[in-house]
Amino acid sequence: MTRGEKANLMVQPLYAFGEQGKDAEDGFPAIPSNAVLSIDLELLSFKPVADVTGDAKVLKKILKEGEGTITANEGAAVTVRYTARMGDGTTFERKGFDGVGTLEFLIDEEQVIPGLDRAAATMKKGELCIVTINPEYGFGSVEVKRDLAVVPPSSTVFYEVEMLDFIKEKAPWEMNNTEKIEAAGKKKEEGNILFKSGKYQRAAKRYEKAADYISEDFTFGDDEQKLVKALRVSCWLNHAACCLKLNDFQGAIKLCSKVLDVEFHNVKALYRRAQAYMETEDLYLAELDIKKALEIDPENRDVKKVQKTLKPLQAESNKRDAKLYTNIFAHMWKDDTVVAKRLKVERVEDEERNEEVMAKDMEDGAVGFSSAPANEIAMDSCTSP
């Protein structure tokens, strides 16, 4: 239904009160068994519900639409006020009410629980919503003491949040060259810190964003090109390392290939791409990258180590291939044998049929010879070619 729509519904017992019916209640009469209901319905309003995380574990129901179309993004500084409750209605935290200050935080900096962080990134200025947060994106399986109450382990929590204001990070096109280089360097360092902490997904985002700031060569002068190229290559390589940790091997291959397009002798790119090829079982390509890397740096320990790992994988792959081809050839030989036998049987059958036909023809010819007149027989034998 759309907002303001009116409809009359005829509801069969299966989708109403069935055989049991319903007793009289609050001044309404009883509904008999197997009754068909007629319902007049008008949709006055509805609240959109968004699946923020894609797995239905953070749901956002909009109570009041925000302004315009722009939402907060990763890295935005946001100001919100909220009331946080548990499933039984107990309020465990309030910010921005009754003299308590509002909450200010940076999105994607782990300053609040993940569910609130992810929801805030989708909100417009002035938007009011209720966010339902599964424990996985909330406080997890531990007990947490908050301002007004203790949140038990594995609790689903509900935040009524209003986005008061936010300031987005500058986009690359809003920056001059110096600002782009500085922003890229900052994002790269943030990524390094996250990588060392084992937060590979978030680190990958930082490296990707850093590379985006300096993605357009033509905007930089000759004196900046060398610095920009080195920074971009470093971000691609670090991003590739994140991909390997996250089992995104195709992503790692793509990023290392981008590096090798501009630096064909880059040992790190060859090394990491070889690792990715090994995981995707492209062992021949992995071997090529390892050989190239060792030609450039024959004493590289990491490359030698991965070469040792590759050799047993190749041996195992060769065994599998040998077994596979043996089975294929055995099957082909078996098929050829069956075909040969079938042809032999068919030839024997054809010969037997031919003999039967010839025998029958001779029998028919003998009958004709004995019954023909003598002069016709003599005529035939003289004129036959």
XYZ file of C-alpha atoms in Angstrom:
385
model
C 0.000 0.000 0.000
C 0.976 3.632 -0.526
C 0.540 6.443 1.966
C -3.132 7.550 2.068
C -4.390 4.431 0.258
C -7.722 2.923 1.355
C -8.670 -0.704 0.800
C -11.277 -3.314 1.732
C -9.785 -6.700 2.588
C -11.684 -9.996 2.528
C -9.748 -12.290 4.867
C -10.363 -16.039 4.791
C -10.389 -17.992 8.112
C -6.971 -19.506 7.394
C -5.460 -15.999 7.645
C -7.810 -14.762 10.404
C -9.035 -16.629 13.543
C -9.560 -20.059 11.928
C -11.659 -22.745 13.604
C -11.127 -21.324 17.086
C -12.752 -17.961 16.413
C -12.348 -15.205 19.032
C -14.138 -14.391 22.277
C -15.848 -11.048 22.873
C -13.365 -8.457 24.175
C -13.300 -4.733 25.071
C -16.867 -4.201 23.844
C -16.266 -6.000 20.546
C -18.488 -8.996 19.754
C -17.230 -12.581 19.514
C -16.019 -13.854 16.157
C -17.451 -17.269 15.282
C -15.479 -20.255 14.061
C -14.348 -20.155 10.405
C -15.527 -16.567 9.947
C -14.557 -14.601 6.824
C -13.542 -11.073 7.870
C -14.165 -7.829 6.007
C -11.597 -5.168 6.980
C -11.613 -1.517 5.909
C -7.993 -0.340 5.982
C -6.307 3.030 5.434
C -2.507 3.503 5.440
C -1.915 6.798 7.215
C 1.885 6.672 7.335
C 4.861 4.318 7.450
C 8.470 4.440 8.639
C 11.155 3.177 6.227
C 13.420 0.488 7.670
C 16.936 0.112 6.256
C 19.229 -2.894 6.649
C 22.429 -0.995 7.427
C 24.876 -3.915 7.467
C 23.222 -6.176 4.871
C 22.782 -9.054 7.321
C 19.733 -7.683 9.199
C 21.812 -7.224 12.357
C 21.671 -3.420 12.322
C 18.274 -2.044 11.299
C 17.455 1.654 11.035
C 13.820 2.822 11.212
C 13.482 6.457 10.151
C 11.107 8.456 12.354
C 11.877 11.835 10.777
C 13.522 12.401 7.413
C 16.678 14.505 7.359
C 17.616 17.434 5.159
C 18.656 17.080 1.519
C 20.451 14.042 0.130
C 23.935 14.238 1.675
C 24.843 11.743 4.403
C 27.835 11.522 6.709
C 30.714 9.437 5.360
C 33.768 7.618 6.687
C 35.947 10.053 8.595
C 33.145 12.592 9.075
C 32.938 14.377 12.433
C 29.348 13.906 13.646
C 27.305 15.348 16.496
C 24.348 13.284 17.735
C 22.021 12.965 20.658
C 20.397 9.700 21.611
C 18.564 7.558 24.134
C 19.802 3.964 24.396
C 17.560 1.201 25.749
C 17.607 -2.537 26.278
C 14.925 -4.933 25.073
C 12.890 -4.588 28.287
C 12.764 -0.806 27.871
C 15.445 0.009 30.474
C 17.388 3.129 29.510
C 21.116 2.619 29.985
C 22.459 5.827 28.401
C 21.295 9.284 27.278
C 23.325 11.952 25.511
C 22.148 15.470 24.631
C 19.218 15.563 27.086
C 18.623 16.902 30.598
C 21.810 18.915 30.692
C 23.994 16.061 29.445
C 26.196 17.041 26.512
C 25.775 15.693 23.002
C 28.095 13.021 21.621
C 30.712 13.963 19.052
C 32.764 11.301 17.295
C 34.552 10.475 14.047
C 32.932 7.816 11.894
C 34.944 4.624 11.322
C 37.368 5.386 14.140
C 35.935 2.837 16.636
C 34.895 5.603 19.045
C 31.406 4.108 19.497
C 29.938 0.605 19.112
C 30.026 -0.643 15.485
C 26.233 -0.632 15.012
C 25.876 3.026 15.991
C 28.953 3.912 13.937
C 27.605 2.208 10.798
C 24.118 3.701 11.218
C 25.444 7.242 11.735
C 27.323 7.009 8.424
C 23.958 6.676 6.618
C 22.174 9.576 8.322
C 21.326 13.035 7.009
C 21.371 16.226 9.057
C 18.215 16.459 11.164
C 17.333 12.788 10.695
C 15.752 10.964 13.634
C 15.713 7.185 13.722
C 15.600 4.083 15.893
C 18.564 1.761 15.404
C 18.196 -1.892 16.435
C 21.631 -3.364 17.072
C 22.423 -7.077 17.354
C 25.057 -8.033 19.998
C 27.570 -8.707 17.197
C 27.526 -4.976 16.389
C 26.837 -3.890 19.969
C 28.551 -4.875 23.204
C 29.100 -8.521 22.284
C 29.027 -11.320 24.837
C 30.351 -9.294 27.779
C 28.571 -7.363 30.501
C 29.035 -3.592 30.132
C 28.385 -0.873 32.692
C 26.999 2.318 31.150
C 25.883 5.640 32.653
C 22.393 4.580 33.779
C 22.407 0.774 33.851
C 24.397 -2.381 33.231
C 23.932 -4.011 29.823
C 23.867 -7.846 30.184
C 25.949 -10.057 27.879
C 24.624 -10.733 24.352
C 21.986 -7.987 24.542
C 20.185 -6.491 21.558
C 20.079 -2.731 22.134
C 17.981 0.090 20.697
C 19.213 3.624 20.034
C 16.868 6.505 19.250
C 19.343 8.795 17.488
C 19.103 12.298 16.050
C 21.838 13.582 13.740
C 22.362 17.186 14.817
C 25.282 17.999 12.545
C 28.264 16.557 10.715
C 31.310 17.817 8.876
C 32.460 15.611 6.015
C 36.071 15.114 5.063
C 37.180 17.136 2.074
C 36.851 15.299 -1.227
C 39.986 15.141 -3.451
C 38.509 17.579 -5.962
C 38.129 20.145 -3.145
C 41.881 20.047 -2.334
C 44.975 21.557 -3.863
C 47.961 19.341 -4.645
C 49.710 19.910 -1.321
C 46.560 19.025 0.603
C 46.076 15.867 -1.486
C 49.621 14.657 -0.772
C 49.285 15.438 2.942
C 45.893 13.700 3.163
C 47.214 10.639 1.320
C 50.210 10.411 3.648
C 47.969 10.723 6.705
C 45.580 8.006 5.500
C 48.510 5.730 4.716
C 49.896 6.127 8.249
C 46.450 5.429 9.708
C 46.337 2.290 7.592
C 49.752 1.208 8.891
C 48.577 1.527 12.502
C 45.419 -0.453 11.773
C 47.383 -3.150 9.912
C 49.745 -3.620 12.848
C 46.680 -3.987 15.099
C 45.299 -6.759 12.861
C 42.398 -4.613 11.621
C 42.978 -5.465 7.971
C 39.555 -4.502 6.596
C 39.757 -0.995 7.994
C 43.414 -0.686 7.004
C 42.533 -1.631 3.423
C 39.982 1.192 3.313
C 42.616 3.680 4.474
C 45.110 2.603 1.801
C 42.420 2.740 -0.878
C 41.381 6.225 0.189
C 44.995 7.391 0.318
C 45.562 6.211 -3.266
C 42.346 7.953 -4.373
C 43.663 11.322 -3.175
C 46.619 11.083 -5.593
C 45.066 9.066 -8.412
C 45.298 11.730 -11.157
C 48.850 12.234 -12.397
C 48.104 15.176 -14.644
C 47.174 17.434 -11.716
C 50.662 17.243 -10.178
C 53.745 19.123 -11.285
C 57.047 17.546 -12.301
C 58.589 18.177 -8.877
C 55.669 16.344 -7.193
C 55.430 13.382 -9.558
C 58.222 11.337 -7.962
C 56.770 11.703 -4.461
C 53.230 10.953 -5.646
C 54.317 7.863 -7.563
C 56.216 6.445 -4.567
C 53.277 7.136 -2.237
C 50.761 5.562 -4.613
C 52.904 2.436 -5.106
C 53.330 2.096 -1.341
C 49.549 2.317 -0.805
C 48.877 -0.316 -3.493
C 51.442 -2.692 -1.991
C 50.091 -2.253 1.546
C 46.538 -2.694 0.290
C 47.646 -5.913 -1.436
C 49.066 -7.141 1.878
C 45.636 -6.516 3.458
C 43.971 -8.468 0.654
C 46.240 -11.451 1.325
C 45.300 -11.353 5.013
C 41.600 -11.153 4.079
C 41.870 -14.011 1.526
C 40.976 -11.607 -1.295
C 43.586 -13.102 -3.620
C 42.185 -11.639 -6.840
C 42.280 -8.211 -5.238
C 45.919 -8.744 -4.289
C 46.782 -9.838 -7.845
C 45.092 -6.760 -9.306
C 46.881 -4.338 -6.971
C 50.317 -5.932 -7.471
C 49.790 -5.868 -11.233
C 49.086 -2.123 -11.010
C 52.422 -1.679 -9.239
C 54.261 -3.774 -11.831
C 52.724 -1.715 -14.632
C 54.714 1.281 -13.365
C 57.625 -0.554 -11.683
C 58.215 -3.882 -13.451
C 61.219 -4.599 -11.189
C 59.336 -4.193 -7.872
C 60.267 -7.275 -5.829
C 57.534 -6.777 -3.215
C 54.852 -6.725 -5.896
C 56.249 -9.895 -7.530
C 56.508 -11.593 -4.140
C 52.946 -10.758 -3.040
C 51.463 -11.577 -6.425
C 53.254 -14.942 -6.344
C 51.680 -15.617 -2.942
C 48.245 -14.789 -4.357
C 48.820 -16.990 -7.426
C 49.762 -19.887 -5.156
C 46.507 -19.500 -3.256
C 44.524 -19.509 -6.509
C 46.560 -22.547 -7.697
C 48.073 -20.637 -10.640
C 51.399 -22.268 -9.841
C 53.021 -21.604 -13.223
C 52.399 -17.843 -12.891
C 53.625 -17.948 -9.293
C 56.841 -19.616 -10.459
C 57.378 -16.917 -13.116
C 57.005 -14.120 -10.543
C 59.380 -15.855 -8.118
C 62.004 -16.317 -10.845
C 61.743 -12.645 -11.838
C 62.039 -11.549 -8.209
C 65.145 -13.680 -7.647
C 66.742 -12.360 -10.836
C 66.360 -8.851 -9.386
C 67.257 -9.759 -5.780
C 68.886 -13.216 -5.638
C 69.385 -13.106 -1.842
C 65.845 -12.088 -0.858
C 64.892 -14.354 2.061
C 61.130 -13.914 1.749
C 61.158 -14.835 -1.930
C 63.376 -17.862 -1.298
C 61.035 -18.982 1.459
C 57.972 -18.786 -0.765
C 59.904 -20.631 -3.490
C 60.448 -23.528 -1.061
C 56.715 -23.516 -0.313
C 55.921 -23.586 -4.034
C 57.974 -26.692 -4.898
C 55.915 -29.273 -2.942
C 52.739 -27.645 -4.253
C 53.997 -28.114 -7.807
C 54.943 -31.740 -7.093
C 51.490 -32.431 -5.687
C 49.878 -30.670 -8.642
C 51.944 -32.761 -11.087
C 50.816 -35.948 -9.332
C 47.189 -34.901 -9.593
C 47.620 -34.030 -13.264
C 49.346 -37.345 -13.990
C 46.540 -39.262 -12.312
C 43.937 -37.234 -14.164
C 45.541 -37.798 -17.584
C 46.038 -41.491 -16.821
C 42.336 -41.834 -16.108
C 41.440 -39.872 -19.228
C 43.665 -42.008 -21.481
C 42.457 -45.218 -19.840
C 38.885 -44.142 -20.478
C 39.730 -43.231 -24.088
C 41.463 -46.650 -24.617
C 38.450 -48.380 -23.118
C 36.131 -46.443 -25.419
C 38.321 -47.265 -28.445
C 38.309 -50.971 -27.508
C 34.534 -50.982 -27.193
C 34.187 -49.259 -30.555
C 36.592 -51.736 -32.190
C 34.690 -54.683 -30.760
C 31.415 -53.203 -31.925
C 32.785 -52.710 -35.457
C 34.121 -56.278 -35.504
C 30.727 -57.662 -34.449
C 29.015 -55.514 -37.071
C 31.402 -56.812 -39.783
C 30.731 -60.425 -38.788
C 27.018 -59.762 -38.826
C 27.289 -58.100 -42.263
C 29.282 -61.055 -43.630
C 26.723 -63.513 -42.294
C 23.903 -61.522 -43.859
C 25.757 -61.365 -47.196
C 26.316 -65.142 -47.145
C 22.632 -65.713 -46.459
C 21.671 -63.439 -49.350
C 24.112 -65.113 -51.735
C 22.902 -68.557 -50.712
C 19.317 -67.510 -51.328
C 20.212 -65.984 -54.714
C 21.991 -69.186 -55.778
C 19.017 -71.247 -54.702
C 16.678 -69.031 -56.729
C 19.052 -69.206 -59.731
C 19.175 -73.015 -59.608
C 15.397 -73.214 -59.717
C 15.274 -70.881 -62.742
C 18.012 -72.836 -64.582
C 16.235 -76.152 -64.271
C 12.892 -74.819 -65.455
C 14.068 -72.773 -68.469
C 13.911 -74.157 -72.096
C 17.152 -75.461 -73.592
C 17.379 -72.870 -76.400
C 16.982 -69.921 -73.916
C 19.771 -71.299 -71.819
C 22.080 -71.530 -74.785
C 21.164 -67.959 -75.879
C 21.957 -66.546 -72.455
C 25.347 -68.219 -72.229
C 26.452 -66.942 -75.667
C 25.354 -63.318 -75.358
C 26.518 -62.707 -71.793
C 29.479 -60.362 -71.727
